[in-house]
CSV table of C-alpha atoms and ligand atoms in Angstrom, one decimal:
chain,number,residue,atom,x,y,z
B,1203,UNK,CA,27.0,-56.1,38.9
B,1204,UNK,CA,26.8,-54.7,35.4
B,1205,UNK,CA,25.9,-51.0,35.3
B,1206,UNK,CA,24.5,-49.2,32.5
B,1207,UNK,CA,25.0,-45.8,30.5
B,1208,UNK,CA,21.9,-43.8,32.6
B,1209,UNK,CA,21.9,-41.2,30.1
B,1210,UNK,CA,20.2,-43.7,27.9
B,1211,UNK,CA,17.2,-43.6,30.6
B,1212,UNK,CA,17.1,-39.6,30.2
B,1213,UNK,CA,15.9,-40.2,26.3
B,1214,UNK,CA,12.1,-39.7,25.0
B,1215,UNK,CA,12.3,-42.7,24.3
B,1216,UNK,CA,11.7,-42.6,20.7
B,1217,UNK,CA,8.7,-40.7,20.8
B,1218,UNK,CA,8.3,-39.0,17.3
B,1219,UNK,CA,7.9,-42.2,14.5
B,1220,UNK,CA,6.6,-44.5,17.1
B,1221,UNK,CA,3.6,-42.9,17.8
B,1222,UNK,CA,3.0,-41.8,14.3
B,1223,UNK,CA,3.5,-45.6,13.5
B,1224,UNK,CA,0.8,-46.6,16.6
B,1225,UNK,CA,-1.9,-43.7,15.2
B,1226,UNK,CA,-1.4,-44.9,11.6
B,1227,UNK,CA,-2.1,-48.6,12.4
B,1228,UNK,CA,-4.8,-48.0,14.9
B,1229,UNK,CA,-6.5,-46.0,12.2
B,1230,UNK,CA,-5.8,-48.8,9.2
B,1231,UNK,CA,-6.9,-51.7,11.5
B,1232,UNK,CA,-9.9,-49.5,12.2
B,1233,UNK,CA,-10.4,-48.6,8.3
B,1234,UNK,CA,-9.0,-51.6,6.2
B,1235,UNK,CA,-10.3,-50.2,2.8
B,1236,UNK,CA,-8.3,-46.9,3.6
B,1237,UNK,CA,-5.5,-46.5,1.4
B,1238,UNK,CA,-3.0,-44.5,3.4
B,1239,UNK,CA,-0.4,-42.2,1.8
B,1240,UNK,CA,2.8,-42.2,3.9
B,1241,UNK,CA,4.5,-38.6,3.2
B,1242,UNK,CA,5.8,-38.7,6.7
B,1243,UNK,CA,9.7,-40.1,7.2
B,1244,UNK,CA,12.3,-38.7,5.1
B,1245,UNK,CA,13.2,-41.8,3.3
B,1246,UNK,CA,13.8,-42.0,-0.4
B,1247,UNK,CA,11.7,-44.0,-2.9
B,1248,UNK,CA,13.3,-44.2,-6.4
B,1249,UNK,CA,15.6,-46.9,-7.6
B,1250,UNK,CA,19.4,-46.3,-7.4
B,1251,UNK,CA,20.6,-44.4,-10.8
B,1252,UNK,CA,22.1,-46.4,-13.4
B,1253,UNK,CA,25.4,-45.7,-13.1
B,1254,UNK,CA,25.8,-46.2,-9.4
B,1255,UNK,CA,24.1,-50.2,-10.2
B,1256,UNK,CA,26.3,-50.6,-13.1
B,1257,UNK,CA,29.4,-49.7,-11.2
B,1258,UNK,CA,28.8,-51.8,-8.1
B,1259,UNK,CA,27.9,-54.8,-10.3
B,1260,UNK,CA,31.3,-54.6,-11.5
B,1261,UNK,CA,32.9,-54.4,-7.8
B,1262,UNK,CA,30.7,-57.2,-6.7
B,1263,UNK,CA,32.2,-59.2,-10.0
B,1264,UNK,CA,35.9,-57.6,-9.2
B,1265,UNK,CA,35.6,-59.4,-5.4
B,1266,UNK,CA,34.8,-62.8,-7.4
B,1267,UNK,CA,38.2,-62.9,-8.6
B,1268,UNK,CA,41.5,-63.1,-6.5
B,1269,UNK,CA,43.4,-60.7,-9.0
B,1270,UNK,CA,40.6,-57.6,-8.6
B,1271,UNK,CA,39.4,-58.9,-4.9
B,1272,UNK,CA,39.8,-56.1,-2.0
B,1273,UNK,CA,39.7,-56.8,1.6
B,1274,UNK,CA,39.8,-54.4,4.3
B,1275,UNK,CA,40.2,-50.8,2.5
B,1276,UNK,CA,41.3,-47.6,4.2
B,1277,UNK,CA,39.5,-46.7,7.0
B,1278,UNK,CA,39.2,-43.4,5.9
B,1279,UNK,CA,37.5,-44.1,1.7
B,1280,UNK,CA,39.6,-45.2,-0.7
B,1281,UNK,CA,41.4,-42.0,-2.4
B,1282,UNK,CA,40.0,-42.3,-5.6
B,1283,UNK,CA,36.2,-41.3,-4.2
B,1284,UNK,CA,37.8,-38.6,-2.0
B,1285,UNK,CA,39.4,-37.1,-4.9
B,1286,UNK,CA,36.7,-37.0,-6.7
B,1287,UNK,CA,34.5,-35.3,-3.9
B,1288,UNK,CA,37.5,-33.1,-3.0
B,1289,UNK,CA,37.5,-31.7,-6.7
B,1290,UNK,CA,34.0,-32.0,-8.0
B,1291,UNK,CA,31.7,-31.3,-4.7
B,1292,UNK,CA,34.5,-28.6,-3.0
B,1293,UNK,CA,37.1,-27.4,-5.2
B,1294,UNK,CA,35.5,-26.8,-7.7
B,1295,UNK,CA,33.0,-24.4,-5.4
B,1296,UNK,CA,36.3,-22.5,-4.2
B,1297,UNK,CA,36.3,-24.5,-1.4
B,1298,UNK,CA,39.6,-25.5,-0.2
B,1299,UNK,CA,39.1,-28.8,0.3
B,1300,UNK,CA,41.6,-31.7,0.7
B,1301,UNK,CA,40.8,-35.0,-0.5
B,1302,UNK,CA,42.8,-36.2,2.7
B,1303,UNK,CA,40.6,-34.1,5.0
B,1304,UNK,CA,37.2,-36.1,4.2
B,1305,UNK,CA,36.5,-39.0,5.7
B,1306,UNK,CA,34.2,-41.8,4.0
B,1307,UNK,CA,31.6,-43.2,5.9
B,1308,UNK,CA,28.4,-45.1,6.4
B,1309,UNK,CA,26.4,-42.5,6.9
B,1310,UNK,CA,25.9,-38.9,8.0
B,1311,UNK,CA,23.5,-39.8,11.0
B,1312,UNK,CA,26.2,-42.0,12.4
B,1313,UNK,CA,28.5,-39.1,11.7
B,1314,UNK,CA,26.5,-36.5,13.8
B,1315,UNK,CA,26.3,-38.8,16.5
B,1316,UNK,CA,29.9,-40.1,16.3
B,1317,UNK,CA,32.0,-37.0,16.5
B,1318,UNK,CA,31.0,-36.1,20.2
B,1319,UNK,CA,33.6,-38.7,20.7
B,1320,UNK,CA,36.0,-36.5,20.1
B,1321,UNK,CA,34.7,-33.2,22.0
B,1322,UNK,CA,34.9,-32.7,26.0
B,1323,UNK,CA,31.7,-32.8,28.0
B,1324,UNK,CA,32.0,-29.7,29.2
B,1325,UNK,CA,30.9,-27.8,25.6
B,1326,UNK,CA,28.0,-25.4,25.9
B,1327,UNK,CA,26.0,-27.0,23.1
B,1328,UNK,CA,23.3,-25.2,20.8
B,1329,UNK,CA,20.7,-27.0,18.8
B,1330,UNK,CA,17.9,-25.1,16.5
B,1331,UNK,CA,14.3,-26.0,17.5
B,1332,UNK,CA,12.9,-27.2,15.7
B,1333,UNK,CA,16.1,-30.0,15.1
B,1334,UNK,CA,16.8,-33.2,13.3
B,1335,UNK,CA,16.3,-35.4,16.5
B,1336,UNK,CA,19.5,-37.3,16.2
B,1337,UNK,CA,21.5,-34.3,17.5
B,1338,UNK,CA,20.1,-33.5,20.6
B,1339,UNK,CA,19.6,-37.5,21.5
B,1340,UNK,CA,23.3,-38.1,20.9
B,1341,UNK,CA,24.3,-35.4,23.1
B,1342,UNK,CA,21.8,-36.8,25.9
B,1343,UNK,CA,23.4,-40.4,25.7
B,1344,UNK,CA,26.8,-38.8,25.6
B,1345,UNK,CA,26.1,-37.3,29.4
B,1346,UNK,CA,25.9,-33.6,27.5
B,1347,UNK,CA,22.9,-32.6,29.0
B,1348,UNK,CA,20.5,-33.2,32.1
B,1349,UNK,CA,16.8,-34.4,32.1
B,1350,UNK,CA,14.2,-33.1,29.8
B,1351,UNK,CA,11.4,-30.8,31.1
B,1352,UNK,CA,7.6,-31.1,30.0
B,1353,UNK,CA,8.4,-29.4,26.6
B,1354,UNK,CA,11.1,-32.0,25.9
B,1355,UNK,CA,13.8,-29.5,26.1
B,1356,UNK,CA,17.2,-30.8,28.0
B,1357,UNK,CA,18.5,-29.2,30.6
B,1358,UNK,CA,21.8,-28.1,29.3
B,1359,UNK,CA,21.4,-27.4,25.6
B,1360,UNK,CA,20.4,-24.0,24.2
B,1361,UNK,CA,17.7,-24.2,21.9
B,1362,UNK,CA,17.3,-21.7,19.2
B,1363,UNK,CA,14.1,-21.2,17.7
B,1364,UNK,CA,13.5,-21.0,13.7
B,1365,UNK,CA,10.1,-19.8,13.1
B,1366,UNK,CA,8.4,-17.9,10.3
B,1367,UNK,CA,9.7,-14.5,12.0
B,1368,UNK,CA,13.3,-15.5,11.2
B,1369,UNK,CA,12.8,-17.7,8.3
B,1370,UNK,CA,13.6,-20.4,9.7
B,1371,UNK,CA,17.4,-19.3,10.6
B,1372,UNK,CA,18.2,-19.4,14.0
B,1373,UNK,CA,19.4,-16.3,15.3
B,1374,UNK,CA,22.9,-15.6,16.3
B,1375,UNK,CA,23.1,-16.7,20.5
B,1376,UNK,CA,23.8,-13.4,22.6
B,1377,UNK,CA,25.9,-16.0,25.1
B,1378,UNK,CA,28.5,-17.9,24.1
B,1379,UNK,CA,28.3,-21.6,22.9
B,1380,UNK,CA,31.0,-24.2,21.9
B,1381,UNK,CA,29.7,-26.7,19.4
B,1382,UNK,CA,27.0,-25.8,17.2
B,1383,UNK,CA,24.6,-27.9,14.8
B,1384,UNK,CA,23.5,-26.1,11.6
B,1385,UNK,CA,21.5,-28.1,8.5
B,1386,UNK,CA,20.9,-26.6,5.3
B,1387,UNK,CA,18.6,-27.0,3.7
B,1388,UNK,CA,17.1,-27.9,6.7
B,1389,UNK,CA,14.9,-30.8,8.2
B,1390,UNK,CA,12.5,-30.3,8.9
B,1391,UNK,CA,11.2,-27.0,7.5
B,1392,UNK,CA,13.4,-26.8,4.5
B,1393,UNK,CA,14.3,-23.3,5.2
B,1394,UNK,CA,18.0,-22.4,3.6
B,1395,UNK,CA,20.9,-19.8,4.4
B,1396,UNK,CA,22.3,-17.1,2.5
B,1397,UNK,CA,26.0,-16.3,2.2
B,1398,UNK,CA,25.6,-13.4,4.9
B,1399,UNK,CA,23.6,-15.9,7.4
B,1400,UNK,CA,26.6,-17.9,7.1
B,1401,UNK,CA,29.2,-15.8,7.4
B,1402,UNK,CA,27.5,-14.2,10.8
B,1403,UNK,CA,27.9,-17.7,12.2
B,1404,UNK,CA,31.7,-17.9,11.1
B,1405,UNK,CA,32.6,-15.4,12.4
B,1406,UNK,CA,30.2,-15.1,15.6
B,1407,UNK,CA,32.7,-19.4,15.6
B,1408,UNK,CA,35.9,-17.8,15.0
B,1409,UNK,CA,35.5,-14.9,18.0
B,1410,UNK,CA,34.3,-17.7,20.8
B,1411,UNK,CA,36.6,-20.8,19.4
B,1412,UNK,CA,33.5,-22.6,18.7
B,1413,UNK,CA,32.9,-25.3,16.5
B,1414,UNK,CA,29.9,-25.2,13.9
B,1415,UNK,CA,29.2,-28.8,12.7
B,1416,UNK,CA,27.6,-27.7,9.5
B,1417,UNK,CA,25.0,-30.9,8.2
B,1418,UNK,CA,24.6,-30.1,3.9
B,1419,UNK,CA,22.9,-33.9,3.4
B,1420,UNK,CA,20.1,-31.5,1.4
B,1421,UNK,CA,22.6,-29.8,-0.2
B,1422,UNK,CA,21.9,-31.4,-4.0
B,1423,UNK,CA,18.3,-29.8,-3.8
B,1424,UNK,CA,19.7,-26.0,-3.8
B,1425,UNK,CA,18.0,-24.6,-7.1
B,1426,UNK,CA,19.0,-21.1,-6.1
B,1427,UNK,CA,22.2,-20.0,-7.9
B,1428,UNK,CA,23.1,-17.3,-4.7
B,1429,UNK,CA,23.0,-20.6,-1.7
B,1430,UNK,CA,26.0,-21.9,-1.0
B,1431,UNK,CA,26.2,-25.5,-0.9
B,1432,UNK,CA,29.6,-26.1,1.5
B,1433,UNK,CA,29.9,-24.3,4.6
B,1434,UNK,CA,33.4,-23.6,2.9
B,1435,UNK,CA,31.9,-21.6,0.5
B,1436,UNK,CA,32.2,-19.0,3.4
B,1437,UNK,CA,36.0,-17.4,4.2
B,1438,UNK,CA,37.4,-18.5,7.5
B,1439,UNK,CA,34.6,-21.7,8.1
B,1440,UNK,CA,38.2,-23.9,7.6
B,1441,UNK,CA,39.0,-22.4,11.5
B,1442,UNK,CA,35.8,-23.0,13.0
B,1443,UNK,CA,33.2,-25.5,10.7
B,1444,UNK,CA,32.9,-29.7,10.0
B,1445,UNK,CA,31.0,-30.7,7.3
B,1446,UNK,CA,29.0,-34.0,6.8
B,1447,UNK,CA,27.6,-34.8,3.5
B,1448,UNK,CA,25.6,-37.7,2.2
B,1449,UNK,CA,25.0,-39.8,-0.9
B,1450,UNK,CA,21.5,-40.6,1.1
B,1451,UNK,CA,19.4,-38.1,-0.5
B,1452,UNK,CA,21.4,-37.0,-3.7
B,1453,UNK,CA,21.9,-40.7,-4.8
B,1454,UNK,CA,18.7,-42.7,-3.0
B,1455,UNK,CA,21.6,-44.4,-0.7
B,1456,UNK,CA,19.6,-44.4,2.3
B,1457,UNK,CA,19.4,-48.8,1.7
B,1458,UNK,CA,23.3,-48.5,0.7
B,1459,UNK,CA,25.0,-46.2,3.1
B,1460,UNK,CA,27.6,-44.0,2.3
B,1461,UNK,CA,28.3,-40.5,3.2
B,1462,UNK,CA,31.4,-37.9,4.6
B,1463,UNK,CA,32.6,-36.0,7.0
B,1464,UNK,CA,35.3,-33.2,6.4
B,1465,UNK,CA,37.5,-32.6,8.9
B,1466,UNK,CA,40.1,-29.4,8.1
B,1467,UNK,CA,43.7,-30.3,8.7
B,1468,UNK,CA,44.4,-26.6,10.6
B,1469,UNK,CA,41.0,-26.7,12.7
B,1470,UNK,CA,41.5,-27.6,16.4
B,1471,UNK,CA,40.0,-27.1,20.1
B,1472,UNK,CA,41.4,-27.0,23.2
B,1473,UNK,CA,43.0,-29.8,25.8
B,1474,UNK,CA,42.1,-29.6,29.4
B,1475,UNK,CA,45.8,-28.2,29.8
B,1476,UNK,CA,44.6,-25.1,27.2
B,1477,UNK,CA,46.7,-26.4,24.4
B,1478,UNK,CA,45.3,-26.3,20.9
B,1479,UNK,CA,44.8,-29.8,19.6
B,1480,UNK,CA,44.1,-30.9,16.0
B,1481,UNK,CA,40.6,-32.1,15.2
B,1482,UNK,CA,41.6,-34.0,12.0
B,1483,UNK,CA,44.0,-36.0,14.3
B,1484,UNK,CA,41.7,-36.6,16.8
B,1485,UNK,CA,38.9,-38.3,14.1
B,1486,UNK,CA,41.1,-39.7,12.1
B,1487,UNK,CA,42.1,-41.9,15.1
B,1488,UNK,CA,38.5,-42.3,16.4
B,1489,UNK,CA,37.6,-43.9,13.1
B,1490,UNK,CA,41.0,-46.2,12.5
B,1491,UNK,CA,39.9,-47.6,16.0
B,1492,UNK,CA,36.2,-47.6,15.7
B,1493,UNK,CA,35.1,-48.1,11.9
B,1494,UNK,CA,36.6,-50.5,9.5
B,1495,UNK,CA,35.4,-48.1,6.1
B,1496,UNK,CA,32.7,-48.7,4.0
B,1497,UNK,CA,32.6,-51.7,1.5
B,1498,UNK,CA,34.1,-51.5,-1.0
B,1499,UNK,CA,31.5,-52.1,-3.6
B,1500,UNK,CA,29.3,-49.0,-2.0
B,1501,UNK,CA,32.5,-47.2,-2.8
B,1502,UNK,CA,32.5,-47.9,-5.9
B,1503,UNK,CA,28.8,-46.9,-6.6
B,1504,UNK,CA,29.4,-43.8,-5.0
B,1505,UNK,CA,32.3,-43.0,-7.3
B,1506,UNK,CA,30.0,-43.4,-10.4
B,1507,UNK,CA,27.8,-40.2,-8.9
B,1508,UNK,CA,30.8,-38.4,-10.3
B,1509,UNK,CA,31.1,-39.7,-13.8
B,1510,UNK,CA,28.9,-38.0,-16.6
B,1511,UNK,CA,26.0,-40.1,-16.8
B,1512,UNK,CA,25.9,-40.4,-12.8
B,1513,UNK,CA,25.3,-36.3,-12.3
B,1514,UNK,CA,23.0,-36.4,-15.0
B,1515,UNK,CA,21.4,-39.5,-13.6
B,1516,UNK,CA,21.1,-37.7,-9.8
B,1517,UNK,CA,20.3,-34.5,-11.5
B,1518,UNK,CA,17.1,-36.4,-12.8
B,1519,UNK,CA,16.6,-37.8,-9.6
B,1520,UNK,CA,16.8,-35.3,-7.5
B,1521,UNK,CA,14.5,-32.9,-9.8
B,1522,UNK,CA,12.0,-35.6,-9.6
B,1523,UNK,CA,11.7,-34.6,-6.1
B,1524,UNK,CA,11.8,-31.0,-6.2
B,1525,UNK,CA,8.3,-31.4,-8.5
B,1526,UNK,CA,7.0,-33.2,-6.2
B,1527,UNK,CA,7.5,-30.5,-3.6
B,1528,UNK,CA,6.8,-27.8,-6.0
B,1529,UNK,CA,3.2,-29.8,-6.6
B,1530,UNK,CA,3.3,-29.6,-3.0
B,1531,UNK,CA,3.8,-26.3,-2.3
B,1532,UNK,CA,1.1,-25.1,-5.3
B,1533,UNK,CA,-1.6,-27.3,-3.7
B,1534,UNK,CA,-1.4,-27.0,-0.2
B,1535,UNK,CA,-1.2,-23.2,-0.8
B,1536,UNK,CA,-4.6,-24.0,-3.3
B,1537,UNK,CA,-5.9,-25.1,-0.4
B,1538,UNK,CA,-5.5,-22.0,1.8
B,1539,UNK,CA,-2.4,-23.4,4.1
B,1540,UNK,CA,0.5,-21.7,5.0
B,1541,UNK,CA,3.7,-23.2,3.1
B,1542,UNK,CA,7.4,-22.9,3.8
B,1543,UNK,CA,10.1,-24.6,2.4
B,1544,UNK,CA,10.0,-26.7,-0.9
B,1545,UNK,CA,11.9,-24.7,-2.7
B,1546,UNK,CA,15.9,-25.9,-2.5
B,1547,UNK,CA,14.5,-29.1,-0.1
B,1548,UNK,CA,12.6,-32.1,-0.2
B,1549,UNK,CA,10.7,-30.5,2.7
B,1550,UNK,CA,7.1,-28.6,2.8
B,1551,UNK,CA,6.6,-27.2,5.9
B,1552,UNK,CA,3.4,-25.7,6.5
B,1553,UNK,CA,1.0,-24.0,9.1
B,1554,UNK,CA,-1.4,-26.1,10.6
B,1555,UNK,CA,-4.9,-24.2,9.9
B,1556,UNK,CA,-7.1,-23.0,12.4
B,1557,UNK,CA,-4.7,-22.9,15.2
B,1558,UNK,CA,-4.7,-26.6,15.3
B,1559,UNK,CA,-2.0,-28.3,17.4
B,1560,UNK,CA,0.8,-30.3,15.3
B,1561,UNK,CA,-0.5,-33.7,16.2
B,1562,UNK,CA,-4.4,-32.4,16.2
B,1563,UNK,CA,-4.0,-31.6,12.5
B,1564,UNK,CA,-1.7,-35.5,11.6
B,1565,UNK,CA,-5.1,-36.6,13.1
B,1566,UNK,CA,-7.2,-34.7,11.0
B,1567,UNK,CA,-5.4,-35.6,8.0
B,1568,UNK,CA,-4.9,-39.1,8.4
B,1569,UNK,CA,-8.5,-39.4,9.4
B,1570,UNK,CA,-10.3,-36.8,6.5
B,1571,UNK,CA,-7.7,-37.8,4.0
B,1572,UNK,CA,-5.8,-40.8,4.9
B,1573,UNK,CA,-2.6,-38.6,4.7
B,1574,UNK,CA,0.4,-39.1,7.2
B,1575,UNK,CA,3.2,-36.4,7.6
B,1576,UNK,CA,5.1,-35.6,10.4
B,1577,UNK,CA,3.9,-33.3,13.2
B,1578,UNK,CA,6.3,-30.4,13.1
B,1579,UNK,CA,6.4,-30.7,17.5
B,1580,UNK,CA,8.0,-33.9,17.1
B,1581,UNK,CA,11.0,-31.9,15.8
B,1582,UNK,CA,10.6,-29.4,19.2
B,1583,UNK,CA,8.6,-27.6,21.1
B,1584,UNK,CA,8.8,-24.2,18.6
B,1585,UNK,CA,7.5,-26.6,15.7
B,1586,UNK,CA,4.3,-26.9,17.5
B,1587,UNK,CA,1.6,-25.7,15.2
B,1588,UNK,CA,3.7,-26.8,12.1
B,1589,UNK,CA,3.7,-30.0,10.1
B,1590,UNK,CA,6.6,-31.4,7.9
B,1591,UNK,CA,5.2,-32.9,4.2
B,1592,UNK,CA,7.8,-35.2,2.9
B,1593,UNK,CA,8.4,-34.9,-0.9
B,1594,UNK,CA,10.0,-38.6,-1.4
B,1595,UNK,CA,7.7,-40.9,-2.9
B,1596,UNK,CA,5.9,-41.2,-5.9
B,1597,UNK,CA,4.2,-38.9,-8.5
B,1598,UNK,CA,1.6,-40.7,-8.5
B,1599,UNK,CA,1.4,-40.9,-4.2
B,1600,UNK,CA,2.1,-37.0,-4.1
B,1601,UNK,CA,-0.5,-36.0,-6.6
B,1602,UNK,CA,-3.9,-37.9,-4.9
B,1603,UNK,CA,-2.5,-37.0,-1.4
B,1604,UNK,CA,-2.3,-33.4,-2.5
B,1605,UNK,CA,-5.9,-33.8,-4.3
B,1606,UNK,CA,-7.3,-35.2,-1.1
B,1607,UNK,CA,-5.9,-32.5,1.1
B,1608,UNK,CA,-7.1,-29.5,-1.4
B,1609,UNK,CA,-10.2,-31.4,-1.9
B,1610,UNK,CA,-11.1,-31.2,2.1
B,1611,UNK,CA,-8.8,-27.7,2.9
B,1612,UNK,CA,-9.7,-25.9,-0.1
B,1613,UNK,CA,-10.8,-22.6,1.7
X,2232,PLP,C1,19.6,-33.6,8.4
X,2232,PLP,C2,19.9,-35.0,8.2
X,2232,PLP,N1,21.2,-35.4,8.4
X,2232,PLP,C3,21.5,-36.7,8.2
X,2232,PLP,C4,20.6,-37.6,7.8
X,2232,PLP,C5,21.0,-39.1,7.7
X,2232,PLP,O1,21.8,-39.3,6.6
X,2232,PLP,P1,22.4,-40.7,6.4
X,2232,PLP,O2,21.4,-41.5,5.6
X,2232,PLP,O3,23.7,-40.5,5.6
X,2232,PLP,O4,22.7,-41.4,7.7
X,2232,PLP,C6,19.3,-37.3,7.6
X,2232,PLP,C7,18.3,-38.3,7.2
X,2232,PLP,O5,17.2,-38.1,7.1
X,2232,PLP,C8,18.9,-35.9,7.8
X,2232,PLP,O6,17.7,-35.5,7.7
């Protein structure tokens, strides 16, 4: 008899963007004539840029004929994108970077997920709360934790709260922990870290052999000068940090799929006979067995983010975003709310008023204003009483939701 992965049946079964989904189309079946505004999932809206279109027109033209055709690539990117992400995203941020220490992939969540593969399940693992979900479910289906209690906190995994009273950066734990999941900017409450934030968790890493895997897909909305944008940017993170990046966010991707993972060559963690074993070995065999690379037309369109017209093209884009969170941030703080986030993110974050519960307030707005973000306790427990506003969609979208919510809050 067939058996399956029980872990699987620990999950909460998908809890957060179902129900939003159920609420939102009980309420339009209720209210045809609503017009709803979806500022809810983190999903981009604006057309690829130029130069990422052009460039994978000509890949899709250069696989039409048997002198320019490719067929299975490297598994890891070819080298000319890693170069180019070695010297323009690393390098030249100080970062020592190899091209032949990133891995291309299809995508960052994939990533997140994938490189429990190559940890032990004995890791003490540490997630903040609240997370981006895919962390903590990967580790539940990988056997890392127990059963979740009433909060839906796993048994196992040692939560961190970020709240307003840090600013939204998790403490540094008092016991020890092995693998660690950091994001910044962060989703959900768009909070970023400083050089010195950063540093306390490399070297807190480096004294208890743990492993930080650092998540920088927000990293293109950094405005401020003094953030660092690569865990790298910080001395010794090549000993104790794995980076994943993505082109998700930076270069509207999330329909195209392409992202990376850097691995350092010198970073390693223990055997079950105490020997010190090589990460980069490790994942570069996981993903020569398990992944076949990314096409190589994607490849190519990710390649053109590096020419001159494709930074300036995600320069625009991303910017577009940012004004919509600024807009954001100005009207919901209009209106009397208390805002976080917005600044170097995509993210608003903000205080559900009056005390109201995360999911008391999605009702309110979606039923006042026809509004739908994302209650911040879907992320975890210590997000009760917050809700995440999306910035991706369009002016247009962000500026009536934004009217309707001042229009109704306005205190
Ligand atoms: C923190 C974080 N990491 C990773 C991802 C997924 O990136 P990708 O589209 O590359 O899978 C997301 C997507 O929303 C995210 O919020």
């Amino acid at each position: 008899m067939a058996t399956i992965n029980d872990n699987y049946l620990k999950l909460k079964a998908g809890y957060l963007f179902p129900e939003i989904a159920r609420r939102v189309n009980a309420f339009a079946q209720a209210n045809p004539d609503a017009k709803i505004i979806k500022l809810g999932i983190g999903d981009v809206t604006e057309p690829l840029p130029e130069a990422c279109r052009t460039a994978m027109i000509k890949a899709v033209e250069e696989m039409g004929d048997r002198a320019t055709f490719q067929g299975y690539g490297p598994e890891q990117g070819y080298a000319w994108l890693r170069e180019k992400i070695a010297a323009q995203d690393f390098q030249a941020r100080g970062c020592e970077v190899d091209a032949s220490e990133i891995f291309i992939s299809d995508g960052s969540k994939c990533d997140t997920g994938n490189i429990l593969d190559i940890f032990g399940n004995d890791n003490i693992i540490a997630v903040t709360d609240p997370v981006y979900p895919v962390y903590v479910d990967t580790n539940v289906m990988a056997g890392n934790t127990g059963a979740a209690n009433d909060k839906g906190e796993f048994e196992g995994l040692v939560y961190l709260p970020i709240t307003a009273e840090n600013n939204f950066t998790a403490e540094i734990p008092s016991q020890k922990v092995d693998l660690i999941y950091l994001c910044f900017p962060n989703n959900p409450t768009g909070a970023v870290a400083t050089k010195e934030h950063l540093k306390a968790w490399v070297d807190y890493a480096r004294a208890n052999g743990s492993i930080i895997f650092f998540d920088a897909a927000y990293e293109a909305y950094i405005t401020d000068p003094e953030i660092p944008h690569s865990i790298y940017e910080i001395e010794g993170a090549r000993e104790c940090a794995i980076e994943f990046r993505s082109f998700s966010k930076n270069a509207g991707f999330t329909g195209t799929r392409c992202a990376l993972t850097v691995v350092p060559k010198n970073l390693t963690a223990k055997a079950a006979d105490g020997s010190d074993v090589e990460l980069w070995k490790l994942w570069n065999r996981r993903q020569s067995t398990k992944f076949n690379g990314v096409s190589y037309i994607v490849q190519r369109g990710a390649e053109a983010v590096y020419s001159e017209e494709g930074k300036a093209q995600i320069k625009e884009l991303v910017n577009f975003y940012l004004e919509n969170a600024k807009i954001i941030c100005k009207k919901l703080t209009d209106a009397g709310l208390g805002v976080f986030g917005g600044e170097n993110a995509p993210y608003v974050w903000v205080k559900t008023p009056h005390a109201l519960s995360s999911w008391d307030f999605f009702d309110k707005l979606l039923h006042t204003c026809n509004v739908v973000g994302t209650p911040g306790s879907g992320f975890g427990a210590a997000g009760e009483g917050y809700f995440r506003i999306s910035a991706f969609n369009s002016r247009e979208n962000v500026e009536e939701a934004m009217k309707r919510i001042t229009d109704r809050f306005r205190s």
